[in-house]
PDB file of C-alpha atoms in Angstrom:
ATOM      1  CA  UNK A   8     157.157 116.073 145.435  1.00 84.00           C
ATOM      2  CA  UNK A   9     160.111 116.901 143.568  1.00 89.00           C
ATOM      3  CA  UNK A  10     160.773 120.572 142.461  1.00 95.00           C
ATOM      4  CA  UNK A  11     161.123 121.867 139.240  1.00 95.00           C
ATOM      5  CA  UNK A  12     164.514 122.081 137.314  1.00 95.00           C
ATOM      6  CA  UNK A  13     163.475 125.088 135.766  1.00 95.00           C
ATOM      7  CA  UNK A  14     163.062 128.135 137.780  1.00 94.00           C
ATOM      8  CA  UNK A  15     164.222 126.767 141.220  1.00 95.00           C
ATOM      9  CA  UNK A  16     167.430 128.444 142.872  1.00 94.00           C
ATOM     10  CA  UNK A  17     169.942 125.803 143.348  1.00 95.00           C
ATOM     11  CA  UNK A  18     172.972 125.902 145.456  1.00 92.00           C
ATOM     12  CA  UNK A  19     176.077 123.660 144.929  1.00 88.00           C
ATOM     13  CA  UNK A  20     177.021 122.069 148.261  1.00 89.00           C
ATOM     14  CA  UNK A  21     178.715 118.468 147.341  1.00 87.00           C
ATOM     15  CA  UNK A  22     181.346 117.639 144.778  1.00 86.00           C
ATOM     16  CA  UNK A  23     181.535 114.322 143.752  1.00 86.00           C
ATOM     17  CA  UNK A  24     184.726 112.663 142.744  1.00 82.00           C
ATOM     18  CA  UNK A  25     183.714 108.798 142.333  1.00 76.00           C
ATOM     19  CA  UNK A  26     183.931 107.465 145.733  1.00 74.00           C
ATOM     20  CA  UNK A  27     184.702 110.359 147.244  1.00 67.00           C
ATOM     21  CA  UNK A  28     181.848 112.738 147.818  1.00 77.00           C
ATOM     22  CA  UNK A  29     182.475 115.786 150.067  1.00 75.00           C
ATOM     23  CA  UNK A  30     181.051 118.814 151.076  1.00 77.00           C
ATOM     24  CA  UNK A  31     181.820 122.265 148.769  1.00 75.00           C
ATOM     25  CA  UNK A  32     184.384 124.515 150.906  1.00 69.00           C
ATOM     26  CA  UNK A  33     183.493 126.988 153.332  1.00 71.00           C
ATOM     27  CA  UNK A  34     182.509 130.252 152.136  1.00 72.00           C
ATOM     28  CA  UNK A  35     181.505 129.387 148.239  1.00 75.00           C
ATOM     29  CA  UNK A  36     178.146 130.412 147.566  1.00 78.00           C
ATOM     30  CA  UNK A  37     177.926 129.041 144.193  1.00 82.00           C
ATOM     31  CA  UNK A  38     174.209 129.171 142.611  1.00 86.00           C
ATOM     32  CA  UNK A  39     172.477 128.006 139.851  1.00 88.00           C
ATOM     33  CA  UNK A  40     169.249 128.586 137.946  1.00 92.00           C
ATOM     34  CA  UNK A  41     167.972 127.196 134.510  1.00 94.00           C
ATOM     35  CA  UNK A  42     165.827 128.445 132.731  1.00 94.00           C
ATOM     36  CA  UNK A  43     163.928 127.677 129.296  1.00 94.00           C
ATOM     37  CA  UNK A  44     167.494 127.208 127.576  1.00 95.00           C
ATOM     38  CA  UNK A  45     170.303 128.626 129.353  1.00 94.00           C
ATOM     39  CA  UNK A  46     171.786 128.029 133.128  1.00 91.00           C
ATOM     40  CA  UNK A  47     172.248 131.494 135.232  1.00 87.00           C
ATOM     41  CA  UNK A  48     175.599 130.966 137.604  1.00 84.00           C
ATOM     42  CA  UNK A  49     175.863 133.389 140.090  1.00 83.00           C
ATOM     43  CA  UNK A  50     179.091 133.157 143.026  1.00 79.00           C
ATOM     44  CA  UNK A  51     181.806 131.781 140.901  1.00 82.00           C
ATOM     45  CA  UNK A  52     184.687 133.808 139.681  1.00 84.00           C
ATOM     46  CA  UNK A  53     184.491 134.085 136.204  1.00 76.00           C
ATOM     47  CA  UNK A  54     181.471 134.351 133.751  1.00 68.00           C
ATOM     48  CA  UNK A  55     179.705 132.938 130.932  1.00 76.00           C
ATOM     49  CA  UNK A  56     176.698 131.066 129.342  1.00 78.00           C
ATOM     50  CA  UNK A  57     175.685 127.484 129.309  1.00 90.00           C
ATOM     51  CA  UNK A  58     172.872 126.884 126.957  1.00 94.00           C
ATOM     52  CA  UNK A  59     171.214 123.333 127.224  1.00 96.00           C
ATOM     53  CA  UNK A  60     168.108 121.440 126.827  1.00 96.00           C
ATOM     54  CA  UNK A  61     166.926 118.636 129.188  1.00 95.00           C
ATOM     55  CA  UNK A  62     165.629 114.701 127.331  1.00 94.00           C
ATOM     56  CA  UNK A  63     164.632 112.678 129.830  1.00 94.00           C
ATOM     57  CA  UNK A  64     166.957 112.294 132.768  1.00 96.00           C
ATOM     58  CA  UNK A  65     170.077 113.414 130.452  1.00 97.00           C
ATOM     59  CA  UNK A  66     170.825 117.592 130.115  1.00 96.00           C
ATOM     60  CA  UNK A  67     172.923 118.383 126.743  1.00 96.00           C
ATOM     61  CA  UNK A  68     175.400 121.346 127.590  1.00 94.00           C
ATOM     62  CA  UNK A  69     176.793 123.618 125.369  1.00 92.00           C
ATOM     63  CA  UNK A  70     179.509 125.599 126.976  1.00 85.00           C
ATOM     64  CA  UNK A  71     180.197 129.118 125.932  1.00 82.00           C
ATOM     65  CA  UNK A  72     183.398 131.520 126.052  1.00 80.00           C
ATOM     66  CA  UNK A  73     184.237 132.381 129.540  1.00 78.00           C
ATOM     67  CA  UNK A  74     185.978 135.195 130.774  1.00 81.00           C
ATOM     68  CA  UNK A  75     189.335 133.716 132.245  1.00 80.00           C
ATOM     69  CA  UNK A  76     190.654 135.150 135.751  1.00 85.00           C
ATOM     70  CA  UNK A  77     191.964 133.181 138.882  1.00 84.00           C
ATOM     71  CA  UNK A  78     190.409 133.227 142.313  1.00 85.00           C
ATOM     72  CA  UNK A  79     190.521 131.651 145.496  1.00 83.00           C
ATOM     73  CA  UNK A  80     191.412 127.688 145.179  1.00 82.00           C
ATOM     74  CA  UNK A  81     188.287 126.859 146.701  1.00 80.00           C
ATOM     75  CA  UNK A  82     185.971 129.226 144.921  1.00 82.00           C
ATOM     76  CA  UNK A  83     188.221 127.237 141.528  1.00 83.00           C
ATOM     77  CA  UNK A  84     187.600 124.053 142.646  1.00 82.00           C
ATOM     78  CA  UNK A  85     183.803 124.049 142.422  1.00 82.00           C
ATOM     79  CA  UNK A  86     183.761 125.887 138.912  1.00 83.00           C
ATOM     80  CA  UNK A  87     186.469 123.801 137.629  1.00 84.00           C
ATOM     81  CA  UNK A  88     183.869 121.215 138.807  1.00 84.00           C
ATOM     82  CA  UNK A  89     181.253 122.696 136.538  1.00 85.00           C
ATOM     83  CA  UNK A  90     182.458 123.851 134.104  1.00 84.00           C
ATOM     84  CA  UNK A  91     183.472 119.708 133.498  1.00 86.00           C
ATOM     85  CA  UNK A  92     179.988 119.089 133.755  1.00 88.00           C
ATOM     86  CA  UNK A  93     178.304 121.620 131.501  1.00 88.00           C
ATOM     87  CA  UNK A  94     180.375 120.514 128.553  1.00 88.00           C
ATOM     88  CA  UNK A  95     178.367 118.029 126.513  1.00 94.00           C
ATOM     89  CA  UNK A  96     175.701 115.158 127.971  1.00 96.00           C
ATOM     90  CA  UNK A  97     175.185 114.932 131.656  1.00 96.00           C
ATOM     91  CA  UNK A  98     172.768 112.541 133.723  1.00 97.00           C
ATOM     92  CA  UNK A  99     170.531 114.650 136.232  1.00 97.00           C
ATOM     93  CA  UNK A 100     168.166 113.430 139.309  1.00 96.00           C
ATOM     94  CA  UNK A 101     165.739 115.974 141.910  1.00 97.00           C
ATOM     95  CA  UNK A 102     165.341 113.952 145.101  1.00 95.00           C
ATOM     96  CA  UNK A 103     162.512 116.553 146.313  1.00 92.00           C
ATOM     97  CA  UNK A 104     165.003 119.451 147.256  1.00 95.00           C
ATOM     98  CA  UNK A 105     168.360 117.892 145.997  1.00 96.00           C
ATOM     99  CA  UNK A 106     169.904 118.408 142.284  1.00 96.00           C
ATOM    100  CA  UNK A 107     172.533 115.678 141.420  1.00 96.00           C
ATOM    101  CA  UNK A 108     174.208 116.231 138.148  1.00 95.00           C
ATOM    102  CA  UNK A 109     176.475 113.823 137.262  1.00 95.00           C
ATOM    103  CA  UNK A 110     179.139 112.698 134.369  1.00 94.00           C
ATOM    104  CA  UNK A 111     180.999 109.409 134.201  1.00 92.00           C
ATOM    105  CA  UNK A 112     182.720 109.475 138.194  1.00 90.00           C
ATOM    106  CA  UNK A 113     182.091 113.074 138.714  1.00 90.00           C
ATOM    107  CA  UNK A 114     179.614 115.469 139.292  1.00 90.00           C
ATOM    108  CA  UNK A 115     177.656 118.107 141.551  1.00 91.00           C
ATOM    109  CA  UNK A 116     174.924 118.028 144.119  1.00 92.00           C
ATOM    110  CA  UNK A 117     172.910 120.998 144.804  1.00 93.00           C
ATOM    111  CA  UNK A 118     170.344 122.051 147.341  1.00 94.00           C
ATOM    112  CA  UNK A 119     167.079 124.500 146.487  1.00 96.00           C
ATOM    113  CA  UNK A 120     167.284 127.366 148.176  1.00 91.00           C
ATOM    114  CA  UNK A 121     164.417 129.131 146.674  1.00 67.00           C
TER     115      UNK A 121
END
């Protein structure tokens, strides 16, 4: 059985750039939670809120004002990665523990963690 969107602790662990799909870099504990309306990101260097709403198997972002500071390449790499995705219409899929959210050739695979 699939978990829920909502509620479940979800950790980014695979970026995918069209063919290539590899694994998030060592040491970037990037996690996610939605709620009712808005996605919680905890682990990535700067902050902000992502409202959305889920239709079907498509999530509508809205992207808010983020703070703007620099960190680590990696650590930028995975929340350049979403913060690409959580602008505007995005396809999602649970695969009983695994998140993939996806937009044209790119997108973000997460695992529950909780």
């Amino acid at each position: 059985k699939a978990l829920p969107l909502i509620g479940t602790t979800w950790k980014a662990d695979t970026l995918i750039y069209g063919d290539v799909v590899g694994s998030t870099p060592a040491g970037v504990g990037a996690t996610f939670v939605f709620g009712q309306d808005e996605v919680t990101i905890s682990g990535l260097c700067n902050l902000g809120v992502v409202k959305y709403r889920a239709s079907g198997s498509t999530l509508i972002f809205e992207l808010g004002p983020l703070t703007r500071m620099a960190c680590a390449p990696e650590i930028m790499a995975v929340e350049q990665a979403a913060v690409a995705l959580f602008d505007g219409e995005a396809t999602y899929r649970i695969d009983p523990k695994t998140l993939t959210i996806t937009k044209g050739d790119k997108g973000l695979r997460f695992t529950a963690t909780g």
